[in-house]
Amino acid sequence: MSKNLRNLLLICGIFPLTFSVTNTTTLTSKIEHTSKASILNYDSSLGIFKDLNKDEVKSYYNNLNSKTGIKGDEFLTELQNIIKDGHTKVSNSLAWSSDWKLFTLLDRDYENDPLTNEEISSQIWKKDDIKIIPLYTDKTTFKKSSKSVDREHIWPKSRGFKFANSSSESGDEQPYAATDMHNLRMGESKNNQNGHSNYPFGNVINKSSIETTQIKSTYTNEVTGYLGLNENGVKVYEPRDEDKGDIARSLFYMAARYHNYIDASSFQPALKLVNFSSKDKPTETINAIDTKDSPATYGNLQTLLEWNILDPVNEFEIHRNNLVYNAVQHNRNPFIDYPSWADVAFGNKTLDLNQENGVATSDPYILTHDSKRKYYLNDVIKPSDFKLAYYDSKGNKTELDTSSTLVKMFYIDEENNEIFIKDEYKLSKVGSFKIKFTYFKDNVIYTAYCDIEVKELNLKEKVLNFYEQNKIIILISASILILVIIIVLTLIKKNKYKKGKQNKKNSAPKRKK
């Protein structure tokens, strides 16, 4: 880090608002994967079922050894050259075979349904009555007669790899992108057809909204997905947390393997991950030939980068990646081997294969602020209240446009949950609050945390705050008071009625005897 940056950090420390900074979004929690026993086995005698060790995986990317410091499009181009070389196309007949041959190999739950000695010696795996790990639902048992799983294209065919006049997916020969096994998974049918379909992936903001469709698993009848609007007003599909990382890394692979257009007839189009806005048409069909001059887009990139952190690589993914490499199409998913490469391909990190995670350790960007505004309860918190900037390794300052819709703001609650703030948010009490900013610019996610101290309330907010803290007692007291008033009024009315009746009796003329 340069002397200017060290001084900058020291200066930032005296401001009332402080920022901790990373180039990629840091999430407050991760989905932890636990297993009873490891399914990874580096025994070479297992043949096609074996896993590679770290040195063997690293050697697959030997051509990157001299490319330290590259990132973005240059890195994606280099990756494409590696993973397309030796990529054996999967024919339609093999991808759509009635015995689900490839899927029973790749999506098997090897932890709970391990290989038998016969399978290892024959190198032929069973294809029916096996335990599987499909997308969108819990582990289950697969039988060929079952109709509860589909062959799921994670990157939908309609977004870049279709014939203009294709009659059926099995009738026309569609190798490479359309039958790429790094993009094809067994998937629970309702979530596939009614949920994902060809919608982009994303986080549904209001899961209880009437505009949100809850998708239930055929197997468990539990809600396992949501189809609704994200924070940008785009209709998206959100799967379970434990599927999010798998999906993100599959889509990263597709954007690398098909980064530059090669040929439409062999289904090697150009694909690109983006962030859709409400003005885009994310479900519009794009044929392979249409990507020659402009790549087919899919999303949402920023969310996928977050999912890559939220749901880390597990043993199932690693083993599946090795099986695809050993037994099916003989290329690898780089983002399973090196998950941090997502920040090199789509963020601002740089490549360094000498590092264990494949990413250079230096970070040339710093986020800071120059706002001195004091916050009280009655102030509305908005991104425009802050002036954010980043500094490069030479100390050059570039201000970020906080009025842009690219700035996202979150409130971090007491349980470390991130609550997205679409328009504005009012702090609810005196105390310390943490606000998170994310700014997306040129495929880089800048993240900053701002600590705000609220020390006083105005009279109006004191009343509102007192009401919020004592709402139940106030409502019960008010209910009792209303009940007492009703009883009193009833008694008064009853008493008046008796008196009126008595007066009427007394005023009546007496009868003569």
PDB file of C-alpha atoms in Angstrom, residues 54 61 71 76 105 124 130 161 186 218 222 246 256 325-326 358 370 390 401 409-410 423 450:
ATOM      1  CA  LYS A  54      -4.636 -29.543  -5.820  1.00  0.00           C
ATOM      2  CA  TYR A  61      -4.512 -23.840 -15.721  1.00  0.00           C
ATOM      3  CA  LYS A  71      -8.644  -9.372 -15.063  1.00  0.00           C
ATOM      4  CA  LEU A  76     -12.318 -14.408 -19.468  1.00  0.00           C
ATOM      5  CA  LEU A 105     -23.403 -40.258 -12.750  1.00  0.00           C
ATOM      6  CA  ILE A 124     -20.145 -48.634 -15.078  1.00  0.00           C
ATOM      7  CA  ILE A 130     -30.220 -43.999  -6.757  1.00  0.00           C
ATOM      8  CA  PHE A 161     -28.350 -21.044 -27.767  1.00  0.00           C
ATOM      9  CA  MET A 186     -31.323 -32.579 -12.392  1.00  0.00           C
ATOM     10  CA  THR A 218     -43.196 -31.988  -5.663  1.00  0.00           C
ATOM     11  CA  GLU A 222     -42.623 -27.191   0.991  1.00  0.00           C
ATOM     12  CA  ASP A 246     -24.036 -23.742  -7.315  1.00  0.00           C
ATOM     13  CA  ALA A 256     -16.339 -17.766 -19.495  1.00  0.00           C
ATOM     14  CA  TYR A 325     -13.823 -33.650 -16.439  1.00  0.00           C
ATOM     15  CA  ASN A 326     -12.933 -37.336 -16.140  1.00  0.00           C
ATOM     16  CA  GLY A 358      -5.589 -17.697  -7.456  1.00  0.00           C
ATOM     17  CA  ASP A 370     -15.982  13.326   3.246  1.00  0.00           C
ATOM     18  CA  TYR A 390     -12.295   5.510  -4.236  1.00  0.00           C
ATOM     19  CA  ASP A 401     -22.160   9.307  -8.099  1.00  0.00           C
ATOM     20  CA  MET A 409     -28.089   0.847   0.804  1.00  0.00           C
ATOM     21  CA  PHE A 410     -28.760  -1.645   3.584  1.00  0.00           C
ATOM     22  CA  ASP A 423     -36.005   4.545  -1.114  1.00  0.00           C
ATOM     23  CA  CYS A 450     -20.932   3.466   7.824  1.00  0.00           C
TER      24      CYS A 450
END
